[in-house]
mmCIF file of C-alpha atoms in Angstrom:
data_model
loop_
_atom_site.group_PDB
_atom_site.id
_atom_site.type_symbol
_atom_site.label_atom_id
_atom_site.label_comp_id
_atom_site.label_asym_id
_atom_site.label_seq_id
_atom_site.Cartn_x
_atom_site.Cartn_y
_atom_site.Cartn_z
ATOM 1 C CA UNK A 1262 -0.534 8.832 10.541
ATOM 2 C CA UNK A 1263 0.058 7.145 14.011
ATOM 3 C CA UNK A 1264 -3.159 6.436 16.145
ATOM 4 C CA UNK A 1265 -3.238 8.175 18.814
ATOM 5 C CA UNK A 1266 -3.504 5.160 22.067
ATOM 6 C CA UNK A 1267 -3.873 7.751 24.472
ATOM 7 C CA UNK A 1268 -7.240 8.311 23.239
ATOM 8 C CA UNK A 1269 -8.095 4.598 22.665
ATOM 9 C CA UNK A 1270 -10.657 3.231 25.542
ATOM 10 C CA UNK A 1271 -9.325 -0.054 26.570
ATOM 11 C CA UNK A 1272 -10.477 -2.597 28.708
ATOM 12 C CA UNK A 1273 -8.803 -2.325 32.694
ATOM 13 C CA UNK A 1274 -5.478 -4.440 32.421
ATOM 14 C CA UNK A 1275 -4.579 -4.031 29.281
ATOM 15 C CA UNK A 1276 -1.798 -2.153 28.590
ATOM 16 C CA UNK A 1277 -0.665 -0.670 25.011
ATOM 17 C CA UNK A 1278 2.200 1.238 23.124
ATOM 18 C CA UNK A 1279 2.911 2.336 19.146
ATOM 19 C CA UNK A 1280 6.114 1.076 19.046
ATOM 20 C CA UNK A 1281 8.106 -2.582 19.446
ATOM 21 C CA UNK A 1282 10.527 -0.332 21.040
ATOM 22 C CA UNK A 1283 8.339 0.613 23.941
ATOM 23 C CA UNK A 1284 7.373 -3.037 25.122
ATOM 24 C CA UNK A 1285 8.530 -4.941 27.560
ATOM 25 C CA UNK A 1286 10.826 -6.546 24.967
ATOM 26 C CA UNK A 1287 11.830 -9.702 26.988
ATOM 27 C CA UNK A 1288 8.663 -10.560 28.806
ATOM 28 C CA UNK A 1289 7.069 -10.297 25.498
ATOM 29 C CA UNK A 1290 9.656 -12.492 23.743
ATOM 30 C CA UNK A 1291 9.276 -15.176 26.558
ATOM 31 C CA UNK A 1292 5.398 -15.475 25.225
ATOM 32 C CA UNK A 1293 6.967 -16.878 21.991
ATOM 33 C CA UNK A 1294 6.621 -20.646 21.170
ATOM 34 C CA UNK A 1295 9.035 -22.310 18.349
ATOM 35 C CA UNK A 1296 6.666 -21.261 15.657
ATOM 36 C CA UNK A 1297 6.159 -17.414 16.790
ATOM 37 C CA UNK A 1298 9.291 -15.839 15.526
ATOM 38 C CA UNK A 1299 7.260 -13.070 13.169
ATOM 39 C CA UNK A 1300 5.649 -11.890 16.703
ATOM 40 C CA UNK A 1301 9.539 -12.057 18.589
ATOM 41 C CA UNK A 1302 10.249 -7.952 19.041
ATOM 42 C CA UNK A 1303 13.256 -7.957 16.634
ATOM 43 C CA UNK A 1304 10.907 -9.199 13.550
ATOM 44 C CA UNK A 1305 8.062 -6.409 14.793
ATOM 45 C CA UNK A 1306 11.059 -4.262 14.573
ATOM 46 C CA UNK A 1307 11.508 -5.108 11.056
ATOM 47 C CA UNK A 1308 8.063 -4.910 10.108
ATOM 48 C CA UNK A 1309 7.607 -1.601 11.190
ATOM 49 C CA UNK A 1310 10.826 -0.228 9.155
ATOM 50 C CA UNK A 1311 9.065 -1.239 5.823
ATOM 51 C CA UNK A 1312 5.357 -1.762 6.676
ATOM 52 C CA UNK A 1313 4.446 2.004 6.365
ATOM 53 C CA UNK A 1314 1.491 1.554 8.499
ATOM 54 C CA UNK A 1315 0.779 2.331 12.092
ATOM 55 C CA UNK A 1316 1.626 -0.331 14.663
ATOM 56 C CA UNK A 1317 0.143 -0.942 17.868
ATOM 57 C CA UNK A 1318 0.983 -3.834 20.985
ATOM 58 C CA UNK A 1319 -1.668 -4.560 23.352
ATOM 59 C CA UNK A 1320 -0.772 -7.043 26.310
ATOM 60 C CA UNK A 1321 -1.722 -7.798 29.601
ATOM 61 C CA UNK A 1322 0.633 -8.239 32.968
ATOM 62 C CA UNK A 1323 0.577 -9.975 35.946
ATOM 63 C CA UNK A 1324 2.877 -9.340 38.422
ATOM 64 C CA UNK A 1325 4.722 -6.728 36.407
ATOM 65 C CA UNK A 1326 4.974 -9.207 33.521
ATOM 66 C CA UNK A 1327 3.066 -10.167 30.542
ATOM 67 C CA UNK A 1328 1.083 -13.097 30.409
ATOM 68 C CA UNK A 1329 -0.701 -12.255 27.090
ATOM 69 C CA UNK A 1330 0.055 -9.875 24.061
ATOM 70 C CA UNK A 1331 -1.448 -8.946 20.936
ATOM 71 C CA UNK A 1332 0.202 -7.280 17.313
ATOM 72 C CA UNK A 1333 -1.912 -5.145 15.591
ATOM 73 C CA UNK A 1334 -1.252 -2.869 11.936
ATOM 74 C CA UNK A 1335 -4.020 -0.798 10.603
ATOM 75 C CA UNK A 1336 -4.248 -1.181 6.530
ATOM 76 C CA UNK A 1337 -5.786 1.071 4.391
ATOM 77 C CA UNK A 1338 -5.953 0.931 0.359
ATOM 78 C CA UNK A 1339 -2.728 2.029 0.151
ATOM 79 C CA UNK A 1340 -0.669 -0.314 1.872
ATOM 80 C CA UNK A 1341 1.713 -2.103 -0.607
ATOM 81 C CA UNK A 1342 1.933 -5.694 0.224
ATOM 82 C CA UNK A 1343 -1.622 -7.658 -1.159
ATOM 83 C CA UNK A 1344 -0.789 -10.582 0.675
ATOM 84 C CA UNK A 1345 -1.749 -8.782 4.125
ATOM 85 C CA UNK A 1346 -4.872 -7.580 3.151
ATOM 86 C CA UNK A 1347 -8.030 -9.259 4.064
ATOM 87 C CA UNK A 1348 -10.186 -7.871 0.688
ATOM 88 C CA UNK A 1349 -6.806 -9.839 -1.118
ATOM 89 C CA UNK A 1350 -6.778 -12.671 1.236
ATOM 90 C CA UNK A 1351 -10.437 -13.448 0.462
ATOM 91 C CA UNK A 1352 -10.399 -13.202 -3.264
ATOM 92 C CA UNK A 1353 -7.399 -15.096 -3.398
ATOM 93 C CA UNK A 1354 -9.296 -17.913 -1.009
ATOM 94 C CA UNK A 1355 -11.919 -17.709 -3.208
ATOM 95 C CA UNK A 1356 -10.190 -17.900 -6.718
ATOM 96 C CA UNK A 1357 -8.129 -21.278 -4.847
ATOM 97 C CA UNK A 1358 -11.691 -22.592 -4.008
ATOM 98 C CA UNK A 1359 -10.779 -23.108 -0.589
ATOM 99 C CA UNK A 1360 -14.006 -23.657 2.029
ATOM 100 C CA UNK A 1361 -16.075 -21.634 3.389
ATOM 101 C CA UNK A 1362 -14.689 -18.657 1.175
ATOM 102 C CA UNK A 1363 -17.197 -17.999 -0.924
ATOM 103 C CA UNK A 1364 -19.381 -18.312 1.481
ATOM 104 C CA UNK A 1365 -17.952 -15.892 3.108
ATOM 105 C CA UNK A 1366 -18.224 -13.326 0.301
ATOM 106 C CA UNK A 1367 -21.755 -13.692 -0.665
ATOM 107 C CA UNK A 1368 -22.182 -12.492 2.826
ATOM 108 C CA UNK A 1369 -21.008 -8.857 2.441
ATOM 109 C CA UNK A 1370 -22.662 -6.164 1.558
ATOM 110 C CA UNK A 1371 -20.791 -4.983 -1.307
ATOM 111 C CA UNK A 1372 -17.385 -5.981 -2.922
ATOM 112 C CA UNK A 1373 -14.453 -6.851 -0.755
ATOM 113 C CA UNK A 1374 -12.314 -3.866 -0.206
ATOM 114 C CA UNK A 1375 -15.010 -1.961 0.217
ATOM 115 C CA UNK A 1376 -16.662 -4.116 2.567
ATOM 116 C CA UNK A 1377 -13.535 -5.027 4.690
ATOM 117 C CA UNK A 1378 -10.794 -2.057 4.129
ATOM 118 C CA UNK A 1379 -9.826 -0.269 5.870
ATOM 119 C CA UNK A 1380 -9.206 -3.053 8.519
ATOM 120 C CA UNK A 1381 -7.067 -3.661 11.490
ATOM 121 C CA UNK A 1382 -4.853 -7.018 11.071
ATOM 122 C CA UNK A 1383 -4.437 -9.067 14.476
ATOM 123 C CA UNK A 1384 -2.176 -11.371 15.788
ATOM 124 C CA UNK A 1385 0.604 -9.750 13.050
ATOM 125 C CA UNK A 1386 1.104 -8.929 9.971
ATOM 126 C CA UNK A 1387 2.939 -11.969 8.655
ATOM 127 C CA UNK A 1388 1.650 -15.022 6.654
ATOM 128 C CA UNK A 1389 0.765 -17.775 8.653
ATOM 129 C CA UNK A 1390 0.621 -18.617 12.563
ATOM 130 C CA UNK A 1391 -1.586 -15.462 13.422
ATOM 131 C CA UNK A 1392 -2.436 -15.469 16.829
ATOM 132 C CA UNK A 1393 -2.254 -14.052 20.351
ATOM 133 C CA UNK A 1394 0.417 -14.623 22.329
ATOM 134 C CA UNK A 1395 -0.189 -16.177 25.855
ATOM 135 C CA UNK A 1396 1.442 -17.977 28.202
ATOM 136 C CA UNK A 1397 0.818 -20.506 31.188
ATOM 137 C CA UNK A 1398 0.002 -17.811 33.603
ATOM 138 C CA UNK A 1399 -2.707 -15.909 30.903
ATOM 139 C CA UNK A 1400 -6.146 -17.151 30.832
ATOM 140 C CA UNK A 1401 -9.157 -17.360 28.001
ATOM 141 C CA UNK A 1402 -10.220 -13.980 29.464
ATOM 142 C CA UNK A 1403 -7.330 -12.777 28.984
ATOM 143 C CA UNK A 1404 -7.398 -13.422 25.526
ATOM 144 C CA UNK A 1405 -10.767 -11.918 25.447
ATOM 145 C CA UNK A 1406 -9.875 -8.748 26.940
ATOM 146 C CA UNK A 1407 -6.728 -8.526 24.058
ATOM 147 C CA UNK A 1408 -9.352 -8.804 21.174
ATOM 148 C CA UNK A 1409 -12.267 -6.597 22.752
ATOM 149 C CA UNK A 1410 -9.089 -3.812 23.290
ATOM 150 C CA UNK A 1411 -8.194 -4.835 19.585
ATOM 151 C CA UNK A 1412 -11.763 -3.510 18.455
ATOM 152 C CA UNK A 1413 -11.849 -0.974 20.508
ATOM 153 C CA UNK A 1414 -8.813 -0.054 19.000
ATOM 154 C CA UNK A 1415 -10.380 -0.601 15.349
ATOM 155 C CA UNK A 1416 -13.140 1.400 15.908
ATOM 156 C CA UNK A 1417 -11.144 4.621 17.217
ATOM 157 C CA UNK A 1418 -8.839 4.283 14.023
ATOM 158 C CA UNK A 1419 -11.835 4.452 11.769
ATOM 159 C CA UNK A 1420 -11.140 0.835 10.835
ATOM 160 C CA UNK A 1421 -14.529 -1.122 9.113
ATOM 161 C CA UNK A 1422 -13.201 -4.339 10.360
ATOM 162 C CA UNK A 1423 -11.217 -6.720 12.242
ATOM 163 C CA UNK A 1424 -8.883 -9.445 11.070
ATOM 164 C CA UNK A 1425 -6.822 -12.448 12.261
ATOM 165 C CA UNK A 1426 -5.740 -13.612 8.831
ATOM 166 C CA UNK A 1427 -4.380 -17.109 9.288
ATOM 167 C CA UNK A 1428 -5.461 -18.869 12.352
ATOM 168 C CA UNK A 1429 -3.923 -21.921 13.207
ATOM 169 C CA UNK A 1430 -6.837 -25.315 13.113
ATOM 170 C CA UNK A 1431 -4.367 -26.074 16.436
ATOM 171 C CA UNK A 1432 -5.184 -22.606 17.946
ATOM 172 C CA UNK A 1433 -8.678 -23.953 19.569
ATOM 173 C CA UNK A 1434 -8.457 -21.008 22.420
ATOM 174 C CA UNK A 1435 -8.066 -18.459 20.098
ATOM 175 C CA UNK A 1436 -10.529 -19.674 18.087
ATOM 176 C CA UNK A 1437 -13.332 -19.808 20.991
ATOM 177 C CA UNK A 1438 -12.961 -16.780 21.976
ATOM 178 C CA UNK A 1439 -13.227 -15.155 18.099
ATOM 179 C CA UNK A 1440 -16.585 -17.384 17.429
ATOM 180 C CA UNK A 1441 -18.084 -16.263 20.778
ATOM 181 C CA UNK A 1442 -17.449 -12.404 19.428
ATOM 182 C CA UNK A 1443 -19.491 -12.999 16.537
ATOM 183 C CA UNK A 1444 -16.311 -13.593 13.928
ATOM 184 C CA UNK A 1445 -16.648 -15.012 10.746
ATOM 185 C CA UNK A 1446 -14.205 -17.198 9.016
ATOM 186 C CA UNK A 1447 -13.167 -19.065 6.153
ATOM 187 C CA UNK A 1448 -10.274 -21.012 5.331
ATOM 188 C CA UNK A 1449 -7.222 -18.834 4.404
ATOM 189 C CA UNK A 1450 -4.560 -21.129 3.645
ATOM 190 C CA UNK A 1451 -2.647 -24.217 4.541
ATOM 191 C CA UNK A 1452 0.512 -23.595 6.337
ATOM 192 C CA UNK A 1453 3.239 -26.473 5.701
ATOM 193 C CA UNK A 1454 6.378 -27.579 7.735
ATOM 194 C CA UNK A 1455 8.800 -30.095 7.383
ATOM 195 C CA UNK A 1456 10.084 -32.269 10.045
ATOM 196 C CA UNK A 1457 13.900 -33.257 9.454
ATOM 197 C CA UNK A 1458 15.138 -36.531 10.062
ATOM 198 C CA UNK A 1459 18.021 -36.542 12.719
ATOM 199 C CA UNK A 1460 20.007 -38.934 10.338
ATOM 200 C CA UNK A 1461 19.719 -35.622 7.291
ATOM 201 C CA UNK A 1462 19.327 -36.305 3.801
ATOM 202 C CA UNK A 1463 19.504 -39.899 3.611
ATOM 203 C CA UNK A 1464 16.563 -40.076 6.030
ATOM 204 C CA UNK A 1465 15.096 -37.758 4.335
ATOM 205 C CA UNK A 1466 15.404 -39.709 1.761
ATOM 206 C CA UNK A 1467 14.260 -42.749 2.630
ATOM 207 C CA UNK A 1468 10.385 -41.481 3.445
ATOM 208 C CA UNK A 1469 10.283 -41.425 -0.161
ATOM 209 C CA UNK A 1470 8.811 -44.318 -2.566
ATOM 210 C CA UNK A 1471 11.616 -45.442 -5.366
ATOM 211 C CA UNK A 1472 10.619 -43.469 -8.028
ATOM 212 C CA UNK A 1473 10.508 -40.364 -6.335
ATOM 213 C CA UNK A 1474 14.454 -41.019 -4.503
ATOM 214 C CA UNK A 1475 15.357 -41.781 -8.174
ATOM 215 C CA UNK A 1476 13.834 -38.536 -9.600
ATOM 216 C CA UNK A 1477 15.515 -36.569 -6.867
ATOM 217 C CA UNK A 1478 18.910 -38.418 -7.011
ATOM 218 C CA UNK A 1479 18.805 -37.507 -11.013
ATOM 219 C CA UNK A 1480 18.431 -34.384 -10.145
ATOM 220 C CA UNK A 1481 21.201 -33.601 -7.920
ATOM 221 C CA UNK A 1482 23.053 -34.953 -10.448
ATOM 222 C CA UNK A 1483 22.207 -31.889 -13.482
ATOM 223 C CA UNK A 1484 22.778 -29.620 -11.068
ATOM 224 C CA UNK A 1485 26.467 -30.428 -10.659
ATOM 225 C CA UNK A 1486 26.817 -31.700 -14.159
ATOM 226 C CA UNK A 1487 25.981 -28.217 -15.297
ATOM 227 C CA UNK A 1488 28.203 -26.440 -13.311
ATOM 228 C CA UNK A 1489 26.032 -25.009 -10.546
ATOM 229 C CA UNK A 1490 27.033 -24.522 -7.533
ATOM 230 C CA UNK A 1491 25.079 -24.218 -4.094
ATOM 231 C CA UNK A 1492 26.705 -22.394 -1.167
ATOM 232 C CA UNK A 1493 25.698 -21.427 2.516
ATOM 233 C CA UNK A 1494 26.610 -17.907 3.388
ATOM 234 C CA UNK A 1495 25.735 -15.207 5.873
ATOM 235 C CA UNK A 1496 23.216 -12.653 4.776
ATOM 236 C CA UNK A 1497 24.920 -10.049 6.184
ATOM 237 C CA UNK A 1498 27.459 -10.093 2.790
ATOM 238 C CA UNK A 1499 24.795 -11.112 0.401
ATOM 239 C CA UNK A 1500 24.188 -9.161 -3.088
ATOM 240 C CA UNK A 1501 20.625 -7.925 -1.481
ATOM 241 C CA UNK A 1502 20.202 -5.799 -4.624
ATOM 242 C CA UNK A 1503 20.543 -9.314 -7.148
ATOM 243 C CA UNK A 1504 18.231 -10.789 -4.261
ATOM 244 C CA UNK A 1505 15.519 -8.107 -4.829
ATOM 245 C CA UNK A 1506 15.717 -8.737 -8.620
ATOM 246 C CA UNK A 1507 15.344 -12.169 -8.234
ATOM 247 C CA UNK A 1508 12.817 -12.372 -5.654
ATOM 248 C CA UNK A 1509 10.721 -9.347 -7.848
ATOM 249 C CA UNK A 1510 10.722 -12.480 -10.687
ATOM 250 C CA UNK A 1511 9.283 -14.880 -8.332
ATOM 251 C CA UNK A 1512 6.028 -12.708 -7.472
ATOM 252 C CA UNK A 1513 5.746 -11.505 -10.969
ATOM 253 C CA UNK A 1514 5.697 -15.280 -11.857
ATOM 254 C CA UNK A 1515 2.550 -15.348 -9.320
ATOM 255 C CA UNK A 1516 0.612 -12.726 -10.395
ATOM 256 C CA UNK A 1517 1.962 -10.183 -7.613
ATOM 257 C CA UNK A 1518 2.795 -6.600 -8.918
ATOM 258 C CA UNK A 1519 6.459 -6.014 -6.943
ATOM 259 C CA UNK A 1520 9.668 -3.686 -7.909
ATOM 260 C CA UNK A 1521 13.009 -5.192 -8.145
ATOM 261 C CA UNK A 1522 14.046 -2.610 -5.245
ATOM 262 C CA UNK A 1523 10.407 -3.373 -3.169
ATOM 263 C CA UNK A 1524 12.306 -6.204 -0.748
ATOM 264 C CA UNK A 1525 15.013 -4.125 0.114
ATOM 265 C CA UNK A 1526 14.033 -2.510 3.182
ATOM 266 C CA UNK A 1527 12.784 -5.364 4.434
ATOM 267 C CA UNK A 1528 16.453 -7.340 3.651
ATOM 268 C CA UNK A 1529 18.231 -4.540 5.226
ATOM 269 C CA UNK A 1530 15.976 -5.104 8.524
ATOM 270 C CA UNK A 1531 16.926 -8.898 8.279
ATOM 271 C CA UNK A 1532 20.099 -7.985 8.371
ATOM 272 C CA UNK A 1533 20.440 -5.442 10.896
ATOM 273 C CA UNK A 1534 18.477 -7.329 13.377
ATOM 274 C CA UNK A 1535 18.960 -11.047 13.038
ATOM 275 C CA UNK A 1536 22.703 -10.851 12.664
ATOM 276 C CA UNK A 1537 23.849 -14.901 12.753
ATOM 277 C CA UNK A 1538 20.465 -15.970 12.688
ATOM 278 C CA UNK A 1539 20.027 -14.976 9.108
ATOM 279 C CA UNK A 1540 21.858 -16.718 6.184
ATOM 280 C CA UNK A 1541 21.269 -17.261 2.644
ATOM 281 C CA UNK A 1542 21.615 -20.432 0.273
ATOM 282 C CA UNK A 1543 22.891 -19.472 -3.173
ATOM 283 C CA UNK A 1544 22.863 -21.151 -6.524
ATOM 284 C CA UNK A 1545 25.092 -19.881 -8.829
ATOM 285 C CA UNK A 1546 26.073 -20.520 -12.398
ATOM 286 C CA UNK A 1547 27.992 -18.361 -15.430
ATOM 287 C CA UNK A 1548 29.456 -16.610 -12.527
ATOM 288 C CA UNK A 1549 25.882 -15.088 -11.494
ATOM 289 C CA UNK A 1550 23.568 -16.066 -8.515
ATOM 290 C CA UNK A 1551 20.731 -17.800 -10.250
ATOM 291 C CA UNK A 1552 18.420 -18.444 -6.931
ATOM 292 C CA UNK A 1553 18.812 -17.851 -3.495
ATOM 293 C CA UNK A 1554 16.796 -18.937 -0.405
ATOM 294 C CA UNK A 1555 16.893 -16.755 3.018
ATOM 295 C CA UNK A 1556 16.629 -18.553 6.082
ATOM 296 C CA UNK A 1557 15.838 -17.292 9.371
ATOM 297 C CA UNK A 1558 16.770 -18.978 13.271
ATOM 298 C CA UNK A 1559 14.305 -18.796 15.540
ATOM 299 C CA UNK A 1560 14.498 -21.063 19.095
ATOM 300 C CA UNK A 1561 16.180 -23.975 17.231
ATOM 301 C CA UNK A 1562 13.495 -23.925 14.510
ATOM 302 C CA UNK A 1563 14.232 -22.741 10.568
ATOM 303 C CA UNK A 1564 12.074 -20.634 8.660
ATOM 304 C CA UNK A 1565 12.368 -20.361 4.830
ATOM 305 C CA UNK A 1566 11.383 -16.404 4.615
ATOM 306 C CA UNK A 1567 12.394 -15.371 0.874
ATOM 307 C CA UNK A 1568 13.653 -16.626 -2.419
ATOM 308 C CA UNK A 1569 14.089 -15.714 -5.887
ATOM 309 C CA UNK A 1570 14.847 -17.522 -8.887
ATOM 310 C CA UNK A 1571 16.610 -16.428 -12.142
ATOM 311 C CA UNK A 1572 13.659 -18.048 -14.338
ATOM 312 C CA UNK A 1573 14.989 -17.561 -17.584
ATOM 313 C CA UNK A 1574 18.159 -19.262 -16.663
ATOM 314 C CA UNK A 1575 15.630 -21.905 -15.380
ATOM 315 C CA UNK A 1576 13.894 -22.376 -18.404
ATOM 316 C CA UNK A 1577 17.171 -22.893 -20.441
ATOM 317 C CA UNK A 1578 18.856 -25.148 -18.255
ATOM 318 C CA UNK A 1579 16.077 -27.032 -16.472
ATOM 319 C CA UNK A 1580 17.503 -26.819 -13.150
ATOM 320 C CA UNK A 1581 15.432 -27.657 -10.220
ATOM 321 C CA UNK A 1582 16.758 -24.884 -8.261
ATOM 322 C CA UNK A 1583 13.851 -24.601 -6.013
ATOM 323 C CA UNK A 1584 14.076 -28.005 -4.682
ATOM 324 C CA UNK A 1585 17.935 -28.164 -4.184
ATOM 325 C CA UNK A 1586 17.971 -24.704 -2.281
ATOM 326 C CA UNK A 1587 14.745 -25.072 -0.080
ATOM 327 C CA UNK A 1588 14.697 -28.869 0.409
ATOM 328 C CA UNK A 1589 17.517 -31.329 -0.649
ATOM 329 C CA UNK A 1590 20.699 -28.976 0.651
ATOM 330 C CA UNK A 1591 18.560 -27.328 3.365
ATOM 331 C CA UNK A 1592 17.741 -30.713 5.402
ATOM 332 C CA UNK A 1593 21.303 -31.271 4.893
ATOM 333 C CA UNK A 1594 22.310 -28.353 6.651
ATOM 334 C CA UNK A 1595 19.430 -28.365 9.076
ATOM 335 C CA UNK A 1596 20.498 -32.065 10.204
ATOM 336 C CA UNK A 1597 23.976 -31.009 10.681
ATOM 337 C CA UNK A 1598 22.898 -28.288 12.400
ATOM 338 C CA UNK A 1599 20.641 -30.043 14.397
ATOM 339 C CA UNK A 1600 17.451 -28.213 13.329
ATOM 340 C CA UNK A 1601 14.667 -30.762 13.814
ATOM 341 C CA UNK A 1602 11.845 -28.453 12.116
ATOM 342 C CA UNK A 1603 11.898 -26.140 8.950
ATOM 343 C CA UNK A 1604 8.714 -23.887 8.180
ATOM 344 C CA UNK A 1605 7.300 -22.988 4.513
ATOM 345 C CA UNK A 1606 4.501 -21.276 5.230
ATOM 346 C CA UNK A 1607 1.667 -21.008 2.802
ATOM 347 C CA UNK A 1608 1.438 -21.998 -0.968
ATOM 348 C CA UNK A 1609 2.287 -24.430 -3.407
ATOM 349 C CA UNK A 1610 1.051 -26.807 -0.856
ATOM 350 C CA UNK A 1611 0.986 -29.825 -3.256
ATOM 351 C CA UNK A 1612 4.534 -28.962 -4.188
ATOM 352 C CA UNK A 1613 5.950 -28.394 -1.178
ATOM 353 C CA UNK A 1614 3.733 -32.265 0.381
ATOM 354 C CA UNK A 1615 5.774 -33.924 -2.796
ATOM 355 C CA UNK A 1616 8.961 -33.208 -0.678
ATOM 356 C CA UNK A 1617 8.021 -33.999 2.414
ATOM 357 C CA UNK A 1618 5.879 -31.450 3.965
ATOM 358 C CA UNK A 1619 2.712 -31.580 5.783
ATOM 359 C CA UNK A 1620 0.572 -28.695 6.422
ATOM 360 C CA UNK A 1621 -2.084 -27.725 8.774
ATOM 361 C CA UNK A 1622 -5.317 -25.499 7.780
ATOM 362 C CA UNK A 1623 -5.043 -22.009 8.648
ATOM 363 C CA UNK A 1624 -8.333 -19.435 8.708
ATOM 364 C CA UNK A 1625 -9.095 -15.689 8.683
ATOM 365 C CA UNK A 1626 -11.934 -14.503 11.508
ATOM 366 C CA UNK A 1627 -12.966 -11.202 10.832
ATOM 367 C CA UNK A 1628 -15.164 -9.070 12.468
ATOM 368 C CA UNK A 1629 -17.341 -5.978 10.471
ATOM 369 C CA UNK A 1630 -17.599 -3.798 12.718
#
């Protein structure tokens, strides 16, 4: 059930809707850096198709424009996707040892989801990069006013807390004006990138020591010894329903409870809404598509959003599918395309630093009301 804003007391200036559709689409798109595209309006868009939550946009204007804006998603119990839950976040932060996390949890009064759920998620409901959105003509009171409307917002929705899930360790305004509210925090995750050399895989090859440009040139080599092939392709045309399977395989393999037909939705938003600036890298072998990675364009930046892997066929033929889709062909295509940054995201943050990667710390502030 939708919240109702029109009973929601805000703080003067701030201005709010229920629906991506209702904002002022391109001032709020201009308040997007290189790194924002999961708060651009066509990915809020998508969210909302498959979130099965209520939605709600807080920003403030100057002039007629905005200068600052806010995502928000209420989560209860119910909602499907663990990863976007604070009660998961933390016991997942804990179980990784990460700082400040357990902490964090010997501070509650009782066991996570109780303690925390149900809770309204800040900044988006994505994986990495939470934040608000302000530009040069927005101020830190701004930003203040955006959160203290956000809690107002939580409290009318019957929320028990507030959450900004992964905060940036770059974000320092954001980050003020959280710790002077009285948030808590721990350390949610490390969020990794890769910066691609302008000369493409042989630079990228050449930041490596000789071992490792030995290990990876060995394994090119299987891959096309074997048979399988990698190809670049729109998403648009894709086999979304093999995707699903695959991608279903991958989360099982991490613990994460997901139906083969749970990404759909979500692909069929991709699709519908990103157009060009969505295509797919597919391995295939034995005439079947044995991984895939989904890529997403977002100011001249790439984003590596999904993937799936047929692990079975993995096992047998010790492909290093991963790795060929996500980095070697990737910076290949990125350089020719003249992509100089490609974001991972969270996880696997040792694998993903043994190709290259580097990774900033990310937190989650949350505020019990």
């Amino acid at each position: 059930m939708a919240v109702d804003l029109s009973v929601v007391c805000l703080p003067d200036g701030v201005c709010a809707v229920g629906r991506a559709a209702a904002l002022p689409r391109q001032g709020w798109d201009a308040l997007t850096g290189v790194s924002d595209l999961f708060l651009t309006t066509r990915w809020l868009d998508v969210v909302e198709g498959t979130a099965g939550v209520p939605m709600a946009y807080l920003w403030v204007e100057r002039g007629g424009r905005p200068v600052a804006g806010l995502a928000t998603a209420l989560a209860g119990v119910e909602a499907p996707w663990p990863l976007g839950r604070p009660d998961y976040v933390l016991e997942r932060s804990v179980a990784a040892g990460l700082p400040y996390a357990a902490d964090f949890l010997g501070g509650l009064s009782g066991e996570p989801t109780a303690a925390l759920m149900p809770s309204l998620l800040a900044g988006g409901r994505h994986l990495g990069n939470t934040r608000v959105l302000w530009g040069e003509r927005a101020s830190v009171g701004d930003v203040d006013r955006l959160v203290a409307a956000a809690e107002s917002l939580a409290r009318t929705a019957g929320a028990v807390s507030v959450a900004f899930l992964h905060v940036d360790e770059t974000d320092r305004g954001l980050r003020g004006v959280l710790a002077g509210r009285g948030y808590r925090f721990y350390t949610s995750g490390r969020y990794s990138s890769l910066r691609v050399p302008a000369d493409g895989f042989s630079g990228y090859l050449a930041g490596f020591a000789r071992k490792r440009r030995v290990s990876i040139a060995a394994e090119r080599r299987r891959l096309r010894e074997q048979g399988c092939r990698v190809s670049v392709e729109p998403f648009g045309g894709a086999d979304l329903v093999r995707f699903a399977a695959l991608e279903a395989e991958l989360m099982r393999k991490y613990g994460i409870g997901w139906r083969e037909d749970q990404s759909l939705p979500t692909y069929a938003g991709i699709r519908d809404r990103f157009g060009e600036d969505a295509f797919v890298l597919v391995a295939r072998a034995g005439g079947l598509v044995r991984g895939f990675a989904l890529i997403l364009h977002h100011r001249g930046h790439w984003y590596a959003r999904q993937s799936g892997f047929d692990y079975a066929y993995q096992r047998q033929s010790r492909l290093p599918l991963y790795f060929e889709l996500l980095y070697y062909r990737l910076v290949e295509e990125a350089a020719a395309a003249g992509v100089s940054t490609v974001y991972y995201g969270h996880g696997s943050e040792e694998t993903k630093r043994s190709r290259g990667c580097v990774a900033t710390d990310q937190f989650c502030y949350v505020l019990r009301l």
